[in-house]
Amino acid sequence: GSEEEEVEEEVPETGEENPEFIKRQDQKRSDLDEQLKEYINEWRKQRSKEEDELKRLKEKQAKRKVSRAEEEKRLAQKKKEDEERRVREIEEKKQRDIEEKRQRLEEAEKKRQVMLQAMKESNKTGPNFTIQKKSDNFGLSSAQLERNKTKEQLEEEKKISLSIRIKPLSIDNLGTEKLRVKAQELWECIIKLETEKYDLEERQKRQDYDVSITTQLIAEAVNTALYLGNIPFNTTFICQQLKELKERQKQQLRHKALKKGLDPEALTGKHPPKIQVASKYERRVDTRSYDDKKKLFEGDLEKLNKDFMEKVWQERTDQFGGRQKGEYTPTPYPPSTRTMRQIYLRTGFKDLAVTLCWHQGHNKEDTH
C-alpha cells in the first residue's frame, strides 16, 4: 500500500491544475503566430520585388531584342548595298577592261593584217620594224607585261580574240553550189590554220631550245668570269636574270611534263627522263633477263638469232651422237631390197641414197 501512495505522489501536475503553464503556452503560440505572419509578409514582399525585377528584366530584354533585330536588319541592308555597289563597280571595271582589251586586240589585228599585206608586196622599202610609243607601264616592256598576266587575264583575252576572229556562219537560204563553195572555203581555211599552228609550234620548239642553250652559255660565261675575277658588268643583275631564265625554263618543262602525263619534276632534273621499254603486260609475260632485253633494244637481234640457232644445232648434234646404235654385220655384196629396208628401218635414215652410202662405207671399212 505504501508503494501505490508513492506512485500517486510522483504524477506530474496537468494543465487544468496549473494556469501559469497554460498562459505560457498561449504566449508561445501567439509569438510563433506573429513571427510566422511577419515571415510570410516578408516573403510576400520579397516575392513581389523579385517578380517586379523579373518583369522589368523581361521588358528590358524584349526592348533589347527588338533594337538588336532592327540593328541587324539595318546592318544587313547596308552590307547588301555595299556588296551590290562593289559588284557593280567590279562589273563596270571588268567591262571597261574588256572594251580596252578589245580595242587593243582590234588594233593588233589590223596591224597584223597590214603587216601581212606589206609582206606580200615585193617592192617593200623602208625599215622592217615599228617604234611603239611609251606608256605608263612602270618601265616594263610588252613581253614582260605579257608574262606578268594571270591565267584568267590570258583566258579572257583569248575569248575576246576568238570572238573577233571567228565570224558567225550564215548558211541560210544557200543552194547546193553555194554550200559546196562555202565548204571548200572553210576547208582551205582549216588547212591554212593547221599550217600556221604547225609553224608556230616548230618555232616555239626552236625558241625553247635557243633559250635553253643561251641560258647555259650565259651561266657558263658568268661562272667563268666569277672564277677569273674580271667582270666588266653588274654581277647582281646578271645573276638575277639567270635565275629568272632558269625558273621560267623549269616552269615550261613542268607544263610539258604534265601534258605528257609524267611527273612535274621529271624533266627538270639533271638527267633526262627514263624511257619505258615495256608495258605492264609485257613485264609479266616476258621472262627474258634485263641483259637480253637491253641487247634486243640496242639492235642485236641478228646475233641473238644466230646464238639461238647454234645452241639448237649443238643440242640436236649431241642428241644424234648420243643415240643408241644397233649391231650390224655388213655384207661384201650390194644389199638386196629386203636388206636395204632392214637397214633403213634400223638406222632411221630418211633418205634411201644416204642409207646406201652409209652401207657402202661400212662395207669398205670391213674389207680394209
mmCIF file of C-alpha atoms in Angstrom:
data_model
loop_
_atom_site.group_PDB
_atom_site.id
_atom_site.type_symbol
_atom_site.label_atom_id
_atom_site.label_comp_id
_atom_site.label_asym_id
_atom_site.label_seq_id
_atom_site.Cartn_x
_atom_site.Cartn_y
_atom_site.Cartn_z
ATOM 1 C CA GLY A 1 0.000 0.000 0.000
ATOM 2 C CA SER A 2 2.861 2.354 0.624
ATOM 3 C CA GLU A 3 4.253 1.888 -2.884
ATOM 4 C CA GLU A 4 0.947 2.926 -4.532
ATOM 5 C CA GLU A 5 0.895 6.082 -2.479
ATOM 6 C CA GLU A 6 4.401 6.973 -3.603
ATOM 7 C CA VAL A 7 3.425 6.499 -7.287
ATOM 8 C CA GLU A 8 0.425 8.730 -6.857
ATOM 9 C CA GLU A 9 2.622 11.401 -5.369
ATOM 10 C CA GLU A 10 5.043 11.319 -8.350
ATOM 11 C CA VAL A 11 2.346 12.007 -11.016
ATOM 12 C CA PRO A 12 3.026 15.465 -12.633
ATOM 13 C CA GLU A 13 0.555 18.222 -12.472
ATOM 14 C CA THR A 14 -1.730 18.708 -15.535
ATOM 15 C CA GLY A 15 -2.564 21.988 -17.320
ATOM 16 C CA GLU A 16 -6.004 22.174 -15.746
ATOM 17 C CA GLU A 17 -4.491 22.354 -12.336
ATOM 18 C CA ASN A 18 -1.650 24.881 -13.454
ATOM 19 C CA PRO A 19 -2.950 28.120 -15.147
ATOM 20 C CA GLU A 20 0.560 29.562 -15.409
ATOM 21 C CA PHE A 21 1.591 26.781 -17.679
ATOM 22 C CA ILE A 22 -1.406 27.366 -19.917
ATOM 23 C CA LYS A 23 -0.644 31.049 -20.081
ATOM 24 C CA ARG A 24 2.945 30.396 -21.066
ATOM 25 C CA GLN A 25 1.823 28.013 -23.793
ATOM 26 C CA ASP A 26 -0.628 30.542 -25.183
ATOM 27 C CA GLN A 27 2.065 33.205 -25.170
ATOM 28 C CA LYS A 28 4.409 30.942 -27.091
ATOM 29 C CA ARG A 29 1.740 30.175 -29.663
ATOM 30 C CA SER A 30 0.926 33.853 -30.141
ATOM 31 C CA ASP A 31 4.639 34.682 -30.539
ATOM 32 C CA LEU A 32 5.037 31.924 -33.085
ATOM 33 C CA ASP A 33 1.962 33.108 -34.966
ATOM 34 C CA GLU A 34 3.284 36.660 -35.075
ATOM 35 C CA GLN A 35 6.712 35.502 -36.265
ATOM 36 C CA LEU A 36 5.100 33.353 -38.912
ATOM 37 C CA LYS A 37 2.948 36.262 -40.092
ATOM 38 C CA GLU A 38 5.994 38.525 -40.239
ATOM 39 C CA TYR A 39 7.918 35.887 -42.142
ATOM 40 C CA ILE A 40 5.018 35.436 -44.574
ATOM 41 C CA ASN A 41 4.753 39.192 -45.081
ATOM 42 C CA GLU A 42 8.490 39.486 -45.680
ATOM 43 C CA TRP A 43 8.373 36.567 -48.100
ATOM 44 C CA ARG A 44 5.484 38.138 -49.991
ATOM 45 C CA LYS A 45 7.298 41.463 -50.184
ATOM 46 C CA GLN A 46 10.465 39.725 -51.422
ATOM 47 C CA ARG A 47 8.420 37.714 -53.884
ATOM 48 C CA SER A 48 6.717 40.847 -55.234
ATOM 49 C CA LYS A 49 10.105 42.571 -55.546
ATOM 50 C CA GLU A 50 11.545 39.601 -57.430
ATOM 51 C CA GLU A 51 8.522 39.466 -59.704
ATOM 52 C CA ASP A 52 8.809 43.196 -60.394
ATOM 53 C CA GLU A 53 12.550 42.817 -61.078
ATOM 54 C CA LEU A 54 11.952 39.837 -63.346
ATOM 55 C CA LYS A 55 9.224 41.688 -65.202
ATOM 56 C CA ARG A 56 11.482 44.692 -65.620
ATOM 57 C CA LEU A 57 14.320 42.485 -66.904
ATOM 58 C CA LYS A 58 11.987 40.755 -69.348
ATOM 59 C CA GLU A 59 10.774 44.090 -70.676
ATOM 60 C CA LYS A 60 14.359 45.275 -70.962
ATOM 61 C CA GLN A 61 15.339 42.054 -72.747
ATOM 62 C CA ALA A 62 12.417 42.384 -75.151
ATOM 63 C CA LYS A 63 13.371 46.001 -75.923
ATOM 64 C CA ARG A 64 16.996 44.977 -76.414
ATOM 65 C CA LYS A 65 15.933 42.134 -78.695
ATOM 66 C CA VAL A 66 13.810 44.464 -80.800
ATOM 67 C CA SER A 67 16.615 47.025 -81.029
ATOM 68 C CA ARG A 68 19.121 44.291 -81.895
ATOM 69 C CA ALA A 69 16.836 42.973 -84.639
ATOM 70 C CA GLU A 70 16.463 46.476 -86.045
ATOM 71 C CA GLU A 71 20.225 46.994 -85.874
ATOM 72 C CA GLU A 72 20.906 43.669 -87.600
ATOM 73 C CA LYS A 73 18.373 44.489 -90.263
ATOM 74 C CA ARG A 74 19.982 47.865 -90.821
ATOM 75 C CA LEU A 75 23.466 46.336 -90.970
ATOM 76 C CA ALA A 76 22.282 43.606 -93.352
ATOM 77 C CA GLN A 77 20.728 46.223 -95.605
ATOM 78 C CA LYS A 78 23.900 48.274 -95.512
ATOM 79 C CA LYS A 79 26.038 45.211 -96.204
ATOM 80 C CA LYS A 80 23.791 44.255 -99.100
ATOM 81 C CA GLU A 81 24.039 47.746 -100.560
ATOM 82 C CA ASP A 82 27.822 47.719 -100.151
ATOM 83 C CA GLU A 83 28.052 44.304 -101.806
ATOM 84 C CA GLU A 84 25.842 45.404 -104.682
ATOM 85 C CA ARG A 85 27.902 48.538 -105.130
ATOM 86 C CA ARG A 86 31.139 46.536 -105.032
ATOM 87 C CA VAL A 87 29.819 44.003 -107.560
ATOM 88 C CA ARG A 88 28.607 46.826 -109.766
ATOM 89 C CA GLU A 89 31.992 48.525 -109.605
ATOM 90 C CA ILE A 90 33.748 45.234 -110.399
ATOM 91 C CA GLU A 91 31.442 44.622 -113.354
ATOM 92 C CA GLU A 92 31.956 48.150 -114.627
ATOM 93 C CA LYS A 93 35.722 47.817 -114.274
ATOM 94 C CA LYS A 94 35.596 44.436 -115.969
ATOM 95 C CA GLN A 95 33.558 45.839 -118.836
ATOM 96 C CA ARG A 96 35.992 48.738 -119.204
ATOM 97 C CA ASP A 97 38.926 46.316 -119.248
ATOM 98 C CA ILE A 98 37.161 44.142 -121.803
ATOM 99 C CA GLU A 99 36.487 47.130 -124.021
ATOM 100 C CA GLU A 100 40.085 48.303 -123.715
ATOM 101 C CA LYS A 101 41.408 44.832 -124.491
ATOM 102 C CA ARG A 102 39.011 44.511 -127.395
ATOM 103 C CA GLN A 103 40.233 47.799 -128.799
ATOM 104 C CA ARG A 104 43.867 46.769 -128.349
ATOM 105 C CA LEU A 105 43.245 43.408 -129.980
ATOM 106 C CA GLU A 106 41.400 45.024 -132.858
ATOM 107 C CA GLU A 107 44.307 47.384 -133.351
ATOM 108 C CA ALA A 108 46.746 44.474 -133.149
ATOM 109 C CA GLU A 109 44.667 42.533 -135.670
ATOM 110 C CA LYS A 110 44.640 45.499 -138.007
ATOM 111 C CA LYS A 111 48.397 45.873 -137.653
ATOM 112 C CA ARG A 112 48.833 42.160 -138.333
ATOM 113 C CA GLN A 113 46.710 42.362 -141.452
ATOM 114 C CA VAL A 114 48.659 45.395 -142.617
ATOM 115 C CA MET A 115 51.940 43.607 -141.927
ATOM 116 C CA LEU A 116 50.819 40.526 -143.844
ATOM 117 C CA GLN A 117 49.725 42.695 -146.720
ATOM 118 C CA ALA A 118 53.046 44.505 -146.665
ATOM 119 C CA MET A 119 54.983 41.223 -146.626
ATOM 120 C CA LYS A 120 53.180 40.115 -149.758
ATOM 121 C CA GLU A 121 54.340 43.169 -151.600
ATOM 122 C CA SER A 122 57.567 42.549 -153.433
ATOM 123 C CA ASN A 123 58.680 46.180 -153.643
ATOM 124 C CA LYS A 124 58.833 46.732 -149.917
ATOM 125 C CA THR A 125 61.023 49.643 -148.835
ATOM 126 C CA GLY A 126 61.862 51.285 -145.555
ATOM 127 C CA PRO A 127 62.565 49.806 -142.114
ATOM 128 C CA ASN A 128 61.071 46.455 -141.146
ATOM 129 C CA PHE A 129 60.260 47.498 -137.598
ATOM 130 C CA THR A 130 57.956 49.872 -135.737
ATOM 131 C CA ILE A 131 58.696 52.017 -132.708
ATOM 132 C CA GLN A 132 55.900 51.967 -130.167
ATOM 133 C CA LYS A 133 55.083 54.934 -128.015
ATOM 134 C CA LYS A 134 55.955 54.781 -124.363
ATOM 135 C CA SER A 135 53.070 54.296 -121.983
ATOM 136 C CA ASP A 136 52.662 54.301 -118.246
ATOM 137 C CA ASN A 137 53.846 50.720 -117.702
ATOM 138 C CA PHE A 138 56.412 51.458 -114.988
ATOM 139 C CA GLY A 139 59.257 50.921 -117.436
ATOM 140 C CA LEU A 140 58.208 47.354 -118.340
ATOM 141 C CA SER A 141 58.357 46.037 -121.869
ATOM 142 C CA SER A 142 55.448 44.426 -123.671
ATOM 143 C CA ALA A 143 56.991 40.961 -123.257
ATOM 144 C CA GLN A 144 57.343 41.469 -119.502
ATOM 145 C CA LEU A 145 53.764 42.708 -119.276
ATOM 146 C CA GLU A 146 52.625 39.669 -121.239
ATOM 147 C CA ARG A 147 54.489 37.330 -118.879
ATOM 148 C CA ASN A 148 53.090 39.050 -115.790
ATOM 149 C CA LYS A 149 49.495 38.418 -116.850
ATOM 150 C CA THR A 150 47.483 35.928 -114.846
ATOM 151 C CA LYS A 151 45.803 32.857 -116.242
ATOM 152 C CA GLU A 152 42.361 34.464 -116.011
ATOM 153 C CA GLN A 153 43.541 37.510 -117.971
ATOM 154 C CA LEU A 154 45.013 35.320 -120.702
ATOM 155 C CA GLU A 155 41.808 33.279 -120.924
ATOM 156 C CA GLU A 156 39.752 36.445 -121.156
ATOM 157 C CA GLU A 157 41.967 37.879 -123.889
ATOM 158 C CA LYS A 158 41.758 34.571 -125.722
ATOM 159 C CA LYS A 159 37.950 34.671 -125.627
ATOM 160 C CA ILE A 160 37.914 38.263 -126.870
ATOM 161 C CA SER A 161 40.367 37.465 -129.656
ATOM 162 C CA LEU A 162 38.342 34.432 -130.724
ATOM 163 C CA SER A 163 35.141 36.476 -130.676
ATOM 164 C CA ILE A 164 36.832 38.971 -133.011
ATOM 165 C CA ARG A 165 38.373 36.422 -135.371
ATOM 166 C CA ILE A 166 35.542 33.888 -135.505
ATOM 167 C CA LYS A 167 32.781 35.275 -137.656
ATOM 168 C CA PRO A 168 29.232 33.914 -137.457
ATOM 169 C CA LEU A 169 28.468 31.307 -140.116
ATOM 170 C CA SER A 170 25.357 32.192 -142.092
ATOM 171 C CA ILE A 171 24.293 29.407 -144.453
ATOM 172 C CA ASP A 172 20.596 30.119 -144.550
ATOM 173 C CA ASN A 173 18.940 30.261 -147.975
ATOM 174 C CA LEU A 174 22.038 28.871 -149.737
ATOM 175 C CA GLY A 175 21.842 26.455 -152.613
ATOM 176 C CA THR A 176 23.853 23.314 -153.201
ATOM 177 C CA GLU A 177 26.555 25.015 -155.262
ATOM 178 C CA LYS A 178 26.985 27.839 -152.774
ATOM 179 C CA LEU A 179 27.167 25.370 -149.884
ATOM 180 C CA ARG A 180 29.821 23.421 -151.775
ATOM 181 C CA VAL A 181 31.801 26.623 -152.361
ATOM 182 C CA LYS A 182 31.411 27.589 -148.694
ATOM 183 C CA ALA A 183 32.606 24.159 -147.563
ATOM 184 C CA GLN A 184 35.632 24.462 -149.853
ATOM 185 C CA GLU A 185 36.442 27.877 -148.374
ATOM 186 C CA LEU A 186 36.170 26.503 -144.836
ATOM 187 C CA TRP A 187 38.371 23.555 -145.781
ATOM 188 C CA GLU A 188 41.044 25.877 -147.167
ATOM 189 C CA CYS A 189 40.792 27.995 -144.014
ATOM 190 C CA ILE A 190 41.292 24.884 -141.849
ATOM 191 C CA ILE A 191 44.352 23.898 -143.887
ATOM 192 C CA LYS A 192 45.779 27.384 -143.519
ATOM 193 C CA LEU A 193 45.171 27.436 -139.762
ATOM 194 C CA GLU A 194 46.693 23.993 -139.266
ATOM 195 C CA THR A 195 49.740 25.076 -141.269
ATOM 196 C CA GLU A 196 50.137 28.204 -139.163
ATOM 197 C CA LYS A 197 49.689 26.155 -135.991
ATOM 198 C CA TYR A 198 52.404 23.709 -137.036
ATOM 199 C CA ASP A 199 54.757 26.550 -137.971
ATOM 200 C CA LEU A 200 54.169 28.258 -134.628
ATOM 201 C CA GLU A 201 54.732 25.030 -132.702
ATOM 202 C CA GLU A 202 58.015 24.399 -134.515
ATOM 203 C CA ARG A 203 59.036 27.984 -133.944
ATOM 204 C CA GLN A 204 58.215 27.618 -130.246
ATOM 205 C CA LYS A 205 60.363 24.478 -130.063
ATOM 206 C CA ARG A 206 63.296 26.264 -131.697
ATOM 207 C CA GLN A 207 62.880 29.238 -129.393
ATOM 208 C CA ASP A 208 62.780 26.988 -126.318
ATOM 209 C CA TYR A 209 65.929 25.246 -127.487
ATOM 210 C CA ASP A 210 67.642 28.572 -128.189
ATOM 211 C CA VAL A 211 66.635 29.901 -124.768
ATOM 212 C CA SER A 212 67.964 26.774 -123.083
ATOM 213 C CA ILE A 213 71.288 26.878 -124.929
ATOM 214 C CA THR A 214 71.646 30.630 -124.390
ATOM 215 C CA THR A 215 70.921 30.256 -120.680
ATOM 216 C CA GLN A 216 73.549 27.562 -120.339
ATOM 217 C CA LEU A 217 76.124 29.594 -122.258
ATOM 218 C CA ILE A 218 75.457 32.713 -120.190
ATOM 219 C CA ALA A 219 75.648 30.705 -116.965
ATOM 220 C CA GLU A 220 78.974 29.190 -118.017
ATOM 221 C CA ALA A 221 80.310 32.610 -119.037
ATOM 222 C CA VAL A 222 79.243 34.199 -115.748
ATOM 223 C CA ASN A 223 80.712 31.345 -113.712
ATOM 224 C CA THR A 224 83.978 31.621 -115.641
ATOM 225 C CA ALA A 225 84.059 35.377 -115.141
ATOM 226 C CA LEU A 226 83.332 34.970 -111.437
ATOM 227 C CA TYR A 227 86.123 32.414 -111.163
ATOM 228 C CA LEU A 228 88.637 34.615 -113.008
ATOM 229 C CA GLY A 229 87.513 37.802 -111.295
ATOM 230 C CA ASN A 230 87.278 40.003 -114.415
ATOM 231 C CA ILE A 231 83.630 41.039 -114.631
ATOM 232 C CA PRO A 232 83.028 44.243 -116.609
ATOM 233 C CA PHE A 233 79.298 44.379 -115.766
ATOM 234 C CA ASN A 234 76.862 44.234 -112.887
ATOM 235 C CA THR A 235 77.033 40.733 -111.396
ATOM 236 C CA THR A 236 73.860 41.020 -109.320
ATOM 237 C CA PHE A 237 71.733 41.967 -112.306
ATOM 238 C CA ILE A 238 73.121 39.133 -114.433
ATOM 239 C CA CYS A 239 72.597 36.570 -111.671
ATOM 240 C CA GLN A 240 69.034 37.777 -111.185
ATOM 241 C CA GLN A 241 68.340 37.493 -114.903
ATOM 242 C CA LEU A 242 69.838 33.997 -114.933
ATOM 243 C CA LYS A 243 67.606 32.981 -112.030
ATOM 244 C CA GLU A 244 64.544 34.269 -113.855
ATOM 245 C CA LEU A 245 65.530 32.427 -117.038
ATOM 246 C CA LYS A 246 66.131 29.163 -115.186
ATOM 247 C CA GLU A 247 62.862 29.461 -113.272
ATOM 248 C CA ARG A 248 60.962 30.183 -116.479
ATOM 249 C CA GLN A 249 62.593 27.207 -118.170
ATOM 250 C CA LYS A 250 61.686 24.948 -115.230
ATOM 251 C CA GLN A 251 58.085 26.158 -115.404
ATOM 252 C CA GLN A 252 57.926 25.364 -119.123
ATOM 253 C CA LEU A 253 59.386 21.904 -118.522
ATOM 254 C CA ARG A 254 56.819 21.265 -115.775
ATOM 255 C CA HIS A 255 53.957 22.168 -118.125
ATOM 256 C CA LYS A 256 55.454 19.951 -120.828
ATOM 257 C CA ALA A 257 55.757 17.021 -118.401
ATOM 258 C CA LEU A 258 52.143 17.454 -117.265
ATOM 259 C CA LYS A 259 50.987 17.432 -120.893
ATOM 260 C CA LYS A 260 52.864 14.164 -121.473
ATOM 261 C CA GLY A 261 51.357 12.606 -118.335
ATOM 262 C CA LEU A 262 54.653 12.486 -116.433
ATOM 263 C CA ASP A 263 55.688 13.717 -113.029
ATOM 264 C CA PRO A 264 56.028 17.555 -112.968
ATOM 265 C CA GLU A 265 59.662 17.273 -111.873
ATOM 266 C CA ALA A 266 60.564 14.585 -114.437
ATOM 267 C CA LEU A 267 62.082 16.996 -116.974
ATOM 268 C CA THR A 268 63.633 19.494 -114.555
ATOM 269 C CA GLY A 269 66.427 17.299 -113.218
ATOM 270 C CA LYS A 270 69.992 16.871 -114.368
ATOM 271 C CA HIS A 271 69.260 13.640 -116.216
ATOM 272 C CA PRO A 272 66.671 13.014 -118.955
ATOM 273 C CA PRO A 273 63.537 11.045 -118.061
ATOM 274 C CA LYS A 274 63.502 7.269 -118.205
ATOM 275 C CA ILE A 275 62.262 5.559 -121.350
ATOM 276 C CA GLN A 276 59.520 2.986 -120.938
ATOM 277 C CA VAL A 277 60.593 -0.051 -122.986
ATOM 278 C CA ALA A 278 57.825 -2.427 -121.889
ATOM 279 C CA SER A 279 54.271 -2.231 -120.641
ATOM 280 C CA LYS A 280 52.926 -3.921 -117.509
ATOM 281 C CA TYR A 281 51.605 -6.826 -119.565
ATOM 282 C CA GLU A 282 54.969 -7.355 -121.284
ATOM 283 C CA ARG A 283 56.789 -7.204 -117.962
ATOM 284 C CA ARG A 284 54.579 -10.020 -116.643
ATOM 285 C CA VAL A 285 54.604 -12.238 -119.733
ATOM 286 C CA ASP A 286 58.157 -11.713 -120.968
ATOM 287 C CA THR A 287 60.591 -13.819 -118.908
ATOM 288 C CA ARG A 288 63.795 -12.613 -120.546
ATOM 289 C CA SER A 289 66.507 -11.066 -118.434
ATOM 290 C CA TYR A 290 67.415 -7.408 -118.427
ATOM 291 C CA ASP A 291 70.591 -8.054 -120.466
ATOM 292 C CA ASP A 292 68.616 -9.840 -123.162
ATOM 293 C CA LYS A 293 66.102 -7.015 -123.339
ATOM 294 C CA LYS A 294 68.896 -4.463 -123.407
ATOM 295 C CA LYS A 295 70.659 -6.244 -126.270
ATOM 296 C CA LEU A 296 67.379 -6.547 -128.135
ATOM 297 C CA PHE A 297 66.645 -2.867 -127.562
ATOM 298 C CA GLU A 298 70.131 -1.916 -128.782
ATOM 299 C CA GLY A 299 69.550 -3.734 -132.099
ATOM 300 C CA ASP A 300 71.436 -7.044 -131.538
ATOM 301 C CA LEU A 301 68.612 -9.217 -132.854
ATOM 302 C CA GLU A 302 70.692 -10.962 -135.548
ATOM 303 C CA LYS A 303 73.318 -12.013 -133.030
ATOM 304 C CA LEU A 304 70.654 -13.346 -130.679
ATOM 305 C CA ASN A 305 69.077 -15.352 -133.505
ATOM 306 C CA LYS A 306 72.480 -16.728 -134.542
ATOM 307 C CA ASP A 307 73.326 -17.774 -130.972
ATOM 308 C CA PHE A 308 69.933 -19.400 -130.617
ATOM 309 C CA MET A 309 70.357 -21.376 -133.871
ATOM 310 C CA GLU A 310 73.860 -22.513 -132.866
ATOM 311 C CA LYS A 311 72.569 -23.626 -129.492
ATOM 312 C CA VAL A 312 69.720 -25.609 -131.079
ATOM 313 C CA TRP A 313 72.086 -27.156 -133.650
ATOM 314 C CA GLN A 314 74.536 -28.186 -130.916
ATOM 315 C CA GLU A 315 71.756 -29.747 -128.834
ATOM 316 C CA ARG A 316 70.480 -31.744 -131.806
ATOM 317 C CA THR A 317 74.011 -32.831 -132.759
ATOM 318 C CA ASP A 318 74.666 -34.053 -129.222
ATOM 319 C CA GLN A 319 71.336 -35.830 -129.209
ATOM 320 C CA PHE A 320 72.129 -37.531 -132.522
ATOM 321 C CA GLY A 321 75.642 -38.528 -131.399
ATOM 322 C CA GLY A 322 74.460 -39.970 -128.121
ATOM 323 C CA ARG A 323 71.757 -42.171 -129.578
ATOM 324 C CA GLN A 324 71.804 -45.934 -129.048
ATOM 325 C CA LYS A 325 73.314 -47.747 -132.087
ATOM 326 C CA GLY A 326 72.217 -51.250 -133.060
ATOM 327 C CA GLU A 327 74.532 -54.186 -134.036
ATOM 328 C CA TYR A 328 75.095 -54.564 -137.786
ATOM 329 C CA THR A 329 77.214 -57.041 -139.765
ATOM 330 C CA PRO A 330 77.975 -55.638 -143.233
ATOM 331 C CA THR A 331 77.961 -57.916 -146.337
ATOM 332 C CA PRO A 332 80.573 -57.680 -149.117
ATOM 333 C CA TYR A 333 77.969 -57.634 -151.841
ATOM 334 C CA PRO A 334 75.354 -54.967 -152.576
ATOM 335 C CA PRO A 335 72.356 -55.371 -150.342
ATOM 336 C CA SER A 336 69.069 -56.602 -151.597
ATOM 337 C CA THR A 337 65.849 -54.695 -151.312
ATOM 338 C CA ARG A 338 64.952 -56.549 -148.156
ATOM 339 C CA THR A 339 68.346 -55.792 -146.615
ATOM 340 C CA MET A 340 68.075 -52.125 -147.608
ATOM 341 C CA ARG A 341 64.664 -51.976 -145.986
ATOM 342 C CA GLN A 342 66.033 -53.506 -142.790
ATOM 343 C CA ILE A 343 68.962 -51.049 -142.764
ATOM 344 C CA TYR A 344 66.563 -48.205 -143.463
ATOM 345 C CA LEU A 345 64.284 -49.169 -140.592
ATOM 346 C CA ARG A 346 67.143 -49.894 -138.177
ATOM 347 C CA THR A 347 69.249 -46.804 -138.780
ATOM 348 C CA GLY A 348 66.366 -44.368 -139.058
ATOM 349 C CA PHE A 349 67.767 -42.546 -142.130
ATOM 350 C CA LYS A 350 65.042 -40.781 -144.039
ATOM 351 C CA ASP A 351 66.779 -40.830 -147.420
ATOM 352 C CA LEU A 352 67.497 -44.013 -149.374
ATOM 353 C CA ALA A 353 70.627 -42.579 -151.016
ATOM 354 C CA VAL A 354 72.056 -41.729 -147.596
ATOM 355 C CA THR A 355 71.293 -45.274 -146.453
ATOM 356 C CA LEU A 356 73.129 -46.732 -149.451
ATOM 357 C CA CYS A 357 76.170 -44.521 -148.916
ATOM 358 C CA TRP A 358 76.243 -45.483 -145.264
ATOM 359 C CA HIS A 359 76.094 -49.172 -146.208
ATOM 360 C CA GLN A 360 78.901 -48.844 -148.779
ATOM 361 C CA GLY A 361 81.070 -47.030 -146.240
ATOM 362 C CA HIS A 362 80.654 -49.832 -143.730
ATOM 363 C CA ASN A 363 81.484 -52.401 -146.402
ATOM 364 C CA LYS A 364 84.724 -50.568 -147.249
ATOM 365 C CA GLU A 365 85.724 -50.412 -143.615
ATOM 366 C CA ASP A 366 85.079 -54.118 -143.259
ATOM 367 C CA THR A 367 87.110 -55.032 -146.401
ATOM 368 C CA HIS A 368 90.041 -52.933 -145.260
#
